[in-house]
XYZ file of C-alpha atoms in Angstrom:
608
model
C 249.773 139.127 86.174
C 248.370 142.315 87.652
C 249.943 141.549 91.021
C 253.288 140.753 89.348
C 253.153 144.011 87.400
C 252.560 146.018 90.563
C 255.495 144.302 92.300
C 257.827 145.008 89.371
C 256.658 148.625 89.242
C 257.335 149.037 92.960
C 260.844 147.615 92.563
C 261.685 149.816 89.575
C 264.064 152.630 90.677
C 262.428 156.019 90.794
C 264.150 159.075 89.283
C 265.687 161.338 91.858
C 264.524 164.922 91.955
C 267.183 167.443 91.051
C 267.595 169.925 93.861
C 268.588 173.425 92.871
C 270.314 175.369 95.634
C 269.849 179.107 95.263
C 271.562 181.954 96.984
C 272.331 182.182 100.667
C 270.510 179.992 103.132
C 269.872 181.355 106.625
C 272.851 179.366 108.034
C 275.230 179.907 105.095
C 278.616 181.583 105.257
C 277.531 184.690 103.298
C 274.577 185.198 105.641
C 276.831 184.847 108.708
C 279.355 187.297 107.290
C 276.584 189.730 106.430
C 275.169 189.588 109.951
C 278.641 190.150 111.417
C 279.195 193.168 109.174
C 275.808 194.601 110.125
C 276.475 194.079 113.848
C 279.920 195.682 113.665
C 278.549 198.516 111.559
C 275.761 199.248 114.043
C 278.156 199.343 116.974
C 280.516 201.567 115.000
C 277.746 204.042 114.298
C 276.700 204.095 117.942
C 280.311 204.540 119.043
C 280.786 207.405 116.603
C 277.549 209.220 117.460
C 277.080 208.727 121.203
C 280.068 209.682 123.299
C 278.608 208.024 126.402
C 278.235 204.746 124.513
C 281.996 204.446 124.435
C 282.092 204.554 128.234
C 279.080 202.301 128.923
C 279.001 198.572 129.687
C 279.457 197.937 125.972
C 282.861 199.644 126.104
C 284.611 196.283 126.242
C 283.071 195.449 122.858
C 283.413 198.805 121.139
C 287.011 199.358 122.127
C 288.110 196.722 119.596
C 286.069 198.298 116.811
C 287.017 201.223 114.555
C 286.623 204.570 116.252
C 285.980 205.506 119.889
C 288.483 208.296 120.664
C 289.253 211.661 119.110
C 287.741 213.663 116.253
C 289.305 211.546 113.503
C 288.364 208.316 115.256
C 284.746 209.380 115.719
C 284.409 210.320 112.035
C 286.123 207.098 110.982
C 283.874 205.034 113.249
C 280.756 206.645 111.810
C 281.896 206.274 108.196
C 283.016 202.672 108.580
C 279.830 201.710 110.387
C 277.547 203.201 107.745
C 279.477 201.575 104.923
C 279.433 198.181 106.617
C 275.689 198.492 107.165
C 275.277 199.235 103.464
C 277.510 196.352 102.440
C 275.740 193.811 104.647
C 272.787 193.409 102.290
C 275.038 192.925 99.282
C 277.182 190.392 101.142
C 274.086 188.431 102.121
C 273.111 188.276 98.456
C 276.661 187.147 97.586
C 277.331 190.215 95.434
C 280.851 190.379 94.050
C 280.999 194.166 94.227
C 280.023 194.165 97.907
C 282.788 191.649 98.619
C 285.335 193.808 96.795
C 284.276 196.891 98.739
C 284.516 195.050 102.060
C 287.975 193.723 101.172
C 289.149 197.303 100.564
C 287.386 198.771 103.593
C 288.519 196.296 106.255
C 292.319 196.724 105.874
C 291.853 200.494 105.714
C 289.949 200.284 108.984
C 292.671 198.100 110.497
C 295.405 200.572 109.565
C 293.348 203.462 110.909
C 292.758 201.675 114.205
C 296.433 201.083 114.721
C 297.443 204.584 113.593
C 294.831 206.535 115.597
C 294.085 204.257 118.551
C 297.136 201.956 118.650
C 294.654 199.111 119.081
C 296.262 195.816 118.164
C 293.105 193.880 119.059
C 290.945 196.102 116.862
C 293.376 195.676 113.993
C 293.364 191.888 114.427
C 289.523 191.811 114.413
C 289.439 193.633 111.066
C 292.157 191.415 109.620
C 290.371 188.284 110.856
C 287.228 189.436 109.093
C 289.283 190.154 105.982
C 290.796 186.669 106.129
C 287.351 185.139 106.401
C 286.182 187.065 103.338
C 289.209 186.019 101.278
C 288.885 182.397 102.348
C 285.266 182.256 101.205
C 285.669 184.480 98.140
C 284.100 181.782 95.987
C 280.792 182.350 97.773
C 280.611 185.931 96.487
C 280.199 185.619 92.743
C 276.734 187.079 92.091
C 276.470 189.454 89.126
C 275.046 192.990 89.422
C 271.338 193.792 89.341
C 269.777 195.938 86.596
C 270.462 199.585 87.321
C 270.478 203.033 85.753
C 271.484 206.625 86.502
C 268.360 207.306 88.552
C 269.918 205.217 91.323
C 272.430 208.031 91.906
C 269.663 210.598 92.400
C 267.726 208.393 94.801
C 270.969 207.676 96.689
C 271.633 211.411 97.016
C 268.154 212.114 98.346
C 268.095 209.185 100.797
C 271.674 209.668 101.989
C 271.091 213.406 102.306
C 267.998 212.882 104.455
C 269.768 210.249 106.591
C 272.819 212.485 107.007
C 270.674 215.376 108.228
C 268.889 213.160 110.773
C 272.106 211.553 112.022
C 273.753 214.967 112.054
C 271.012 216.363 114.274
C 271.613 213.511 116.701
C 275.380 214.159 116.670
C 274.885 217.885 117.307
C 272.326 217.306 120.070
C 273.998 214.521 122.106
C 276.706 216.918 123.254
C 274.195 219.216 124.956
C 276.307 219.687 128.090
C 279.204 221.034 126.031
C 277.083 223.491 124.027
C 277.623 227.201 124.460
C 274.211 228.680 125.200
C 270.939 227.075 124.103
C 270.801 227.017 120.300
C 267.377 226.565 118.704
C 266.358 223.716 116.401
C 266.826 226.001 113.402
C 270.391 226.755 114.545
C 271.117 223.047 114.915
C 269.770 222.229 111.461
C 271.810 225.091 110.019
C 274.893 223.765 111.800
C 274.286 220.299 110.324
C 273.863 221.652 106.793
C 277.001 223.744 107.081
C 278.893 220.815 108.578
C 277.941 218.458 105.744
C 279.734 220.836 103.374
C 282.732 221.215 105.696
C 281.938 224.645 107.142
C 281.548 225.830 110.725
C 277.944 226.471 111.806
C 276.305 228.646 114.474
C 276.512 226.043 117.255
C 279.629 226.146 119.448
C 281.015 223.718 122.062
C 283.594 223.779 124.812
C 286.731 221.697 124.558
C 287.462 219.482 121.548
C 283.818 218.593 120.917
C 283.597 221.115 118.063
C 286.299 219.180 116.211
C 284.548 215.859 116.854
C 281.187 217.144 115.619
C 282.779 218.905 112.662
C 284.707 215.839 111.473
C 281.654 213.595 111.940
C 279.410 215.892 109.902
C 282.090 216.262 107.259
C 282.365 212.481 107.037
C 278.610 212.201 106.459
C 278.739 214.798 103.711
C 281.735 213.120 102.094
C 280.025 209.721 102.134
C 276.937 211.202 100.474
C 279.049 212.832 97.776
C 281.293 209.824 97.118
C 278.493 207.264 96.907
C 276.440 209.537 94.636
C 279.376 210.175 92.302
C 280.183 206.459 92.203
C 276.609 205.505 91.309
C 276.403 208.261 88.691
C 279.553 207.216 86.831
C 279.566 203.433 87.202
C 278.579 201.393 84.116
C 274.875 200.900 83.580
C 273.222 197.473 83.553
C 269.861 198.161 81.928
C 266.970 195.817 82.659
C 266.564 193.094 80.070
C 263.607 193.243 77.705
C 262.167 191.234 74.856
C 264.048 191.587 71.600
C 262.310 191.203 68.241
C 263.900 187.763 67.920
C 262.706 186.726 71.385
C 259.185 187.931 70.663
C 259.087 186.103 67.336
C 260.228 182.893 69.043
C 257.617 183.263 71.792
C 254.853 183.846 69.251
C 255.855 180.649 67.473
C 255.640 178.722 70.760
C 252.252 180.283 71.544
C 250.953 179.334 68.106
C 251.648 175.675 68.939
C 250.992 175.550 72.684
C 249.136 178.768 73.573
C 245.857 176.960 74.225
C 247.153 175.429 77.447
C 247.473 178.595 79.594
C 245.162 181.617 79.528
C 248.053 183.833 80.667
C 250.394 182.723 77.887
C 249.916 185.767 75.669
C 250.866 188.095 78.529
C 254.403 186.725 78.209
C 254.699 189.051 75.200
C 254.959 192.145 77.413
C 258.040 193.912 76.122
C 259.287 194.920 79.568
C 259.915 191.266 80.426
C 263.042 189.215 79.805
C 263.038 185.583 78.697
C 265.096 182.425 79.097
C 264.638 179.498 76.713
C 265.184 175.805 77.260
C 268.276 174.290 75.575
C 266.038 172.830 72.874
C 264.232 176.155 72.352
C 260.853 174.424 72.766
C 259.948 176.159 76.042
C 260.553 179.514 77.699
C 260.043 181.396 80.971
C 259.499 185.151 80.942
C 260.291 187.282 83.974
C 261.075 190.711 85.364
C 263.514 191.583 88.167
C 261.947 193.815 90.829
C 263.848 194.737 94.015
C 266.070 191.665 93.739
C 263.160 189.282 93.068
C 263.184 187.360 89.769
C 259.460 187.374 89.161
C 257.950 185.025 86.578
C 254.233 184.914 85.810
C 251.942 182.171 84.611
C 253.204 178.836 83.336
C 256.251 178.363 81.134
C 255.522 178.823 77.429
C 255.839 175.916 75.030
C 256.018 172.131 75.139
C 255.387 170.756 78.630
C 258.135 168.174 78.160
C 260.651 170.991 77.616
C 259.541 172.990 80.663
C 262.221 171.518 82.970
C 264.975 172.827 80.687
C 263.543 176.362 80.696
C 263.006 176.224 84.461
C 266.602 175.116 84.979
C 267.848 178.066 82.927
C 265.618 180.371 84.980
C 267.032 179.046 88.240
C 270.608 179.261 86.955
C 270.023 182.912 86.080
C 268.606 183.549 89.546
C 271.610 181.888 91.148
C 274.103 183.804 89.009
C 272.665 187.137 90.166
C 271.554 185.946 93.630
C 267.977 186.944 92.846
C 265.066 185.538 94.831
C 263.075 183.290 92.449
C 259.277 183.471 92.457
C 256.381 182.634 90.148
C 253.060 184.471 90.317
C 249.807 183.001 89.067
C 250.902 179.630 87.708
C 248.326 176.879 87.195
C 248.141 173.676 89.188
C 250.088 171.812 86.502
C 252.669 174.562 86.360
C 252.994 174.580 90.143
C 253.570 170.818 90.180
C 256.356 171.080 87.598
C 258.010 174.026 89.337
C 257.983 172.358 92.751
C 259.137 169.018 91.355
C 262.021 170.421 89.328
C 263.332 172.984 91.807
C 262.199 171.852 95.261
C 260.492 175.208 95.689
C 257.149 175.407 97.462
C 253.729 176.522 96.223
C 250.860 178.359 97.889
C 247.374 178.879 96.486
C 247.009 182.552 95.681
C 243.500 182.745 94.272
C 241.301 181.579 91.420
C 240.882 182.451 87.788
C 237.319 182.933 86.576
C 236.719 181.093 83.281
C 233.377 181.197 81.458
C 232.570 178.464 78.926
C 230.712 180.181 76.099
C 228.469 177.187 75.391
C 227.198 177.162 78.986
C 226.638 180.896 79.323
C 223.105 182.267 79.334
C 221.367 185.305 80.770
C 218.344 183.193 81.640
C 217.682 181.975 85.171
C 217.506 183.440 88.642
C 221.285 183.424 89.167
C 221.775 185.834 86.256
C 218.876 188.131 87.110
C 220.987 191.060 88.315
C 223.251 190.977 85.267
C 220.285 190.559 82.933
C 218.420 193.510 84.440
C 221.506 195.732 84.340
C 222.219 194.900 80.692
C 218.603 195.513 79.661
C 218.540 198.836 81.506
C 221.706 200.042 79.785
C 220.501 198.930 76.359
C 217.267 200.858 76.887
C 219.375 203.935 77.651
C 220.587 203.849 74.053
C 223.922 202.025 74.299
C 225.077 199.606 71.629
C 228.086 197.271 71.562
C 230.611 196.106 68.983
C 233.000 193.163 69.347
C 235.781 192.911 66.771
C 239.308 191.753 66.207
C 241.932 194.479 66.481
C 242.898 193.976 62.842
C 239.344 194.875 61.802
C 239.516 198.391 63.269
C 240.603 201.295 61.111
C 243.631 203.367 62.061
C 241.541 206.372 63.037
C 239.233 204.394 65.306
C 242.138 202.439 66.784
C 243.972 205.660 67.625
C 240.806 206.965 69.320
C 240.511 203.758 71.349
C 244.137 203.993 72.454
C 243.764 207.604 73.528
C 240.526 206.914 75.379
C 242.023 203.924 77.207
C 244.919 206.059 78.368
C 242.782 209.032 79.409
C 240.203 206.887 81.219
C 242.758 205.121 83.372
C 241.579 205.315 86.968
C 245.015 205.815 88.539
C 248.105 207.914 87.819
C 250.238 204.770 87.817
C 249.829 202.030 85.227
C 248.944 198.711 86.788
C 249.497 195.205 85.564
C 252.247 192.644 85.084
C 251.199 189.009 85.324
C 247.838 189.493 83.594
C 248.326 192.573 81.442
C 249.763 192.959 77.953
C 250.753 196.584 78.400
C 249.603 197.841 74.987
C 246.569 198.143 72.721
C 246.352 197.907 68.960
C 249.876 196.784 68.153
C 250.223 195.555 64.587
C 251.485 192.195 65.862
C 248.405 191.726 68.087
C 245.768 191.607 65.376
C 244.073 188.558 66.952
C 243.218 190.483 70.127
C 239.573 191.369 70.705
C 238.177 194.798 71.439
C 234.643 195.184 72.785
C 233.376 198.763 72.716
C 230.212 200.473 73.957
C 228.749 203.417 72.050
C 225.973 205.942 72.528
C 225.220 208.913 70.320
C 225.121 212.193 72.281
C 223.763 215.552 71.299
C 227.243 216.961 71.768
C 229.864 214.296 70.852
C 232.977 214.402 72.980
C 236.626 214.012 72.138
C 236.145 210.287 71.511
C 232.935 210.531 69.502
C 230.260 208.108 70.702
C 232.803 205.792 72.406
C 231.881 205.153 76.074
C 233.717 202.014 77.252
C 236.407 199.556 76.159
C 237.276 195.943 76.968
C 240.452 194.405 75.548
C 241.037 190.635 75.329
C 244.198 188.772 74.334
C 244.161 185.394 72.546
C 244.085 182.193 74.554
C 245.126 179.756 71.881
C 242.930 179.760 68.776
C 239.586 179.308 70.549
C 239.863 181.360 73.726
C 240.276 184.912 74.987
C 241.632 186.354 78.227
C 240.540 189.707 79.628
C 243.311 192.280 79.622
C 241.864 195.666 80.560
C 238.564 197.439 81.219
C 238.122 201.185 80.729
C 235.087 203.438 80.585
C 234.126 207.079 80.353
C 233.419 208.337 83.893
C 230.304 210.076 82.639
C 228.851 206.826 81.245
C 226.186 204.889 83.119
C 227.341 202.261 85.648
C 227.381 198.708 84.338
C 229.513 199.241 81.218
C 231.775 196.352 82.174
C 228.887 193.917 82.591
C 227.406 195.067 79.281
C 230.633 194.492 77.356
C 231.436 191.143 78.985
C 227.975 189.879 78.060
C 228.421 191.272 74.536
C 231.770 189.498 74.182
C 230.301 186.189 75.397
C 227.363 186.471 73.008
C 229.607 187.357 70.041
C 232.165 184.664 70.872
C 230.662 181.807 68.785
C 230.851 183.885 65.577
C 234.520 184.579 66.316
C 235.351 180.920 66.999
C 235.816 181.470 70.732
C 234.643 178.771 73.138
C 235.975 180.105 76.478
C 236.764 183.457 78.009
C 238.923 184.097 81.065
C 237.866 186.989 83.261
C 241.207 186.654 84.983
C 242.052 186.561 88.620
C 240.349 186.876 92.024
C 242.832 186.775 94.909
C 241.975 184.607 97.916
C 238.623 183.731 96.358
C 238.228 180.449 98.222
C 238.873 182.113 101.602
C 236.228 184.750 100.890
C 233.732 182.145 99.702
C 234.241 179.720 102.601
C 234.495 182.444 105.239
C 230.983 183.726 104.593
C 229.325 180.311 104.826
C 227.549 178.947 107.886
C 229.881 176.901 110.055
C 233.084 178.746 109.143
C 235.570 178.646 112.016
C 236.917 181.711 113.845
C 240.285 181.606 112.049
C 238.645 181.520 108.624
C 236.218 184.279 109.576
C 239.075 186.418 110.888
C 241.041 185.855 107.670
C 237.996 186.821 105.601
C 237.509 189.929 107.776
C 241.100 190.985 107.094
C 240.612 190.482 103.350
C 237.420 192.543 103.416
C 239.283 195.296 105.262
C 242.130 195.248 102.705
C 239.551 195.423 99.924
C 239.176 199.117 100.700
C 242.476 199.628 98.881
C 242.996 196.518 96.731
C 239.445 195.609 95.599
C 239.841 191.949 96.643
C 236.243 191.227 97.648
C 234.583 193.441 95.030
C 236.515 191.784 92.202
C 235.541 188.308 93.418
C 231.887 189.308 93.551
C 232.105 190.974 90.148
C 233.506 187.825 88.508
C 231.030 185.599 90.352
C 228.130 187.382 88.615
C 228.876 185.455 85.411
C 228.756 182.000 87.035
C 232.296 180.991 85.994
C 234.250 177.894 86.824
C 237.147 178.645 89.114
C 240.677 177.519 88.248
C 243.204 177.789 91.115
C 246.362 179.819 90.653
C 249.499 179.568 92.788
C 252.559 181.498 93.893
C 255.819 179.504 93.882
C 258.519 180.582 96.334
C 261.734 179.370 97.940
C 261.127 179.916 101.663
C 258.401 181.354 103.862
C 260.718 184.180 104.853
C 260.800 185.291 101.204
C 257.032 185.797 100.965
C 256.943 189.400 102.298
C 259.682 190.397 99.885
C 257.983 188.592 96.999
C 254.687 190.220 97.904
C 256.239 193.694 97.870
C 257.974 192.998 94.546
C 254.711 191.718 93.048
C 252.856 194.828 94.239
C 255.550 196.994 92.674
C 255.351 195.078 89.404
C 251.549 195.265 89.351
C 251.650 198.995 90.093
C 250.031 198.951 93.549
C 253.236 200.210 95.183
C 255.169 202.975 93.443
C 258.485 203.882 95.074
C 258.850 206.791 92.631
C 256.616 208.824 94.944
C 259.673 209.230 97.181
C 261.153 211.465 94.496
C 260.057 215.063 93.939
C 257.078 215.356 91.600
C 259.046 216.949 88.754
C 261.514 214.023 88.771
C 258.963 211.240 88.616
C 258.790 209.371 85.343
C 255.381 208.493 84.044
C 254.898 204.825 83.193
C 254.783 204.136 79.483
C 252.788 200.900 79.066
C 249.219 201.366 77.947
C 247.473 198.536 79.709
C 246.344 197.377 83.092
C 245.394 193.956 84.338
C 241.769 192.980 84.641
C 242.091 192.103 88.313
C 243.237 195.686 88.975
C 240.485 197.319 86.942
C 240.093 200.995 87.679
C 238.685 200.838 91.168
C 235.750 203.102 90.514
C 234.591 200.838 87.651
C 234.123 197.878 89.989
C 232.713 199.998 92.790
C 230.168 201.566 90.466
C 229.163 198.143 89.191
C-alpha cells in the first residue's frame, strides 16, 4: 500500500507556480528604447558642446542627429540631448509621463532638423523613433512615483550646478577663438551671465559668440522650465497608514503576531499597506528611490499571504517600482520566492534569547555578569514596565531623553524600528530604564538609559531602540537587557529578540580555523566596513547573551537590482541621507522618534 501511495502521489499533477513579470527586463522594448534615447542624447550633447566633435570620425553619426551647425542648431542639440538623457531613465521604468514627453520632443526635433539643417535623414531618424514609441505605447503605462514640492528645489540646485559645469566647458572649448586670455573668474562670470541671457566678459571672433550665447541661454532656459514644471505639477504624496489601516493591522497582529518578531514594526506610520482580497493578510512597505521596500514577513494568516503578495506585486508593476523585501524569515522567503519567482539571499541573523534558558551563571556569561555587577555597585537601579504603567510626566521625560540622547543627527530605522515611544495605542510595549540618584539631578532627573521593546505576540518582545546618557557609565545596554530578561517571567514574556546582526554567519565562519581565503577576505571587508556601520561590533554585542540565531533574508528580482536595493535600504534605515546635498537651512529634520536596535547609537556599542 505504501508503494502504491507513493506512485499515485508521483502521478498527481503538481500546481504550477504563478510567475509575476515586473517592469522592464534587460532585453525588453522599454529598455531598448531607453538605451537608444540615452545614446542619442549623449551624442547630441557632445555635438552641441564640442565643435571639433562634429568634424571627427563620428561626424557620419552625428550629422543625422539634432544639432551640429549654427548657433541655433548647437543650442537645440544641447537641449535635446539633455532632455533625452533625462527621459531615458523614465522610459526604462515605463513611465507614462516620460513617454508623453518623448512623443512631444521627437517631432519638435525633427521639424527643427529640417528647418535649420535641411536634414531629411535626421528628420526620418526622429520620426522613426517616434513611430517606435507610438507602436509600443502600451508598454509605457507606469503611474508616477510619490513626489512633493521639494523636488523642484533639488532640481534647481542640481540643474544649476550641471549648467555651470557644462557652461564652463562650452566657454573653454573655443579657446582659439577667444579674444585675449580671460581668467577662470571671467569665464565663470560669463557662464552665469549667459545662463540669464546676458553677454559676459569673454569675447570671441567670428560667430562663436552667438553659438556660446545661445548654448548658455538654452541651459538656463532648461533649468528654469524644468524647475517651474516640477513646482507647479500636481503632488503625489507618499502613502502612509491611515487610522483604518492601523486598526486592521492591529487586529491581524492580535491573532497572528506571535509568528514574526518584526510584525509590530509594520505599524510604523510612514509605511503604506496592501491587504489580501480576503483582508486576512497584509504587506507593509515604503517607496524609496523607485524601490518598493517591504520589511519582515507579511502580516496575518499564512494561507492568505499569497493574496497580499500578489497585490504588492501588482502595485509594483503599476508604478514600475523595483520590488524588494528586507529581513524576512526563512518561511517568509520561501513563500515570496514561490509566489513571485523572485530570489532570496541570506542577509544576516536575528538574535533571539529564550527567557527560560537565560542565566548569568557560567563561564560564557562571565563578562556580562562582571559588567552588570560593577554597574550595580556604582549605584544604578533598573525598572522594567509596560508603557501603559508609566505616568504622563515620566513618559514625557523618557521621550525627551530618547530624542536628546540620539547618537546621530539623522533618525535611523525602518525594518526593525517603530519610530515612536509612548503612543497611547502602544501600551503593551516595554520600557526598561536605568536610574541613579546624583547630587545634582539633571534635566531628566535620575534617568540614565532607556531600552524600548515592542510586543512579539502575547509572550514575546522585540528590541526597538537603545539610548543612554553620554555621561553614564559604559555597559548601560547590557544592564538593561539583563534586567529585561530577568523581569520577563513576571510580565508573561518567554522570548526576547535582540534584533539583527548583518552577515553574522560570514563573520563567525571567517574567524574559525580552516576558513578559506575567499571567506577570510569577505570577513576582512566586513570588519573594515564596521568602522562606519557597526557590523562586527553589533554581532559581538548580541553574541554576549548566548542567543539562538534565526536567519533573515533579502528578496529581490535580479542580481543587477541589489546595488539599487541596498542604497534604498540604507536611505530608509537612515545610513544614507541625500538631504545633505541641500543647504543646511533647507534640510528638514526627521520626525520619527525611534531607531532600530541594529543601528544603535554607535558610541553605545563601542563603549560596551
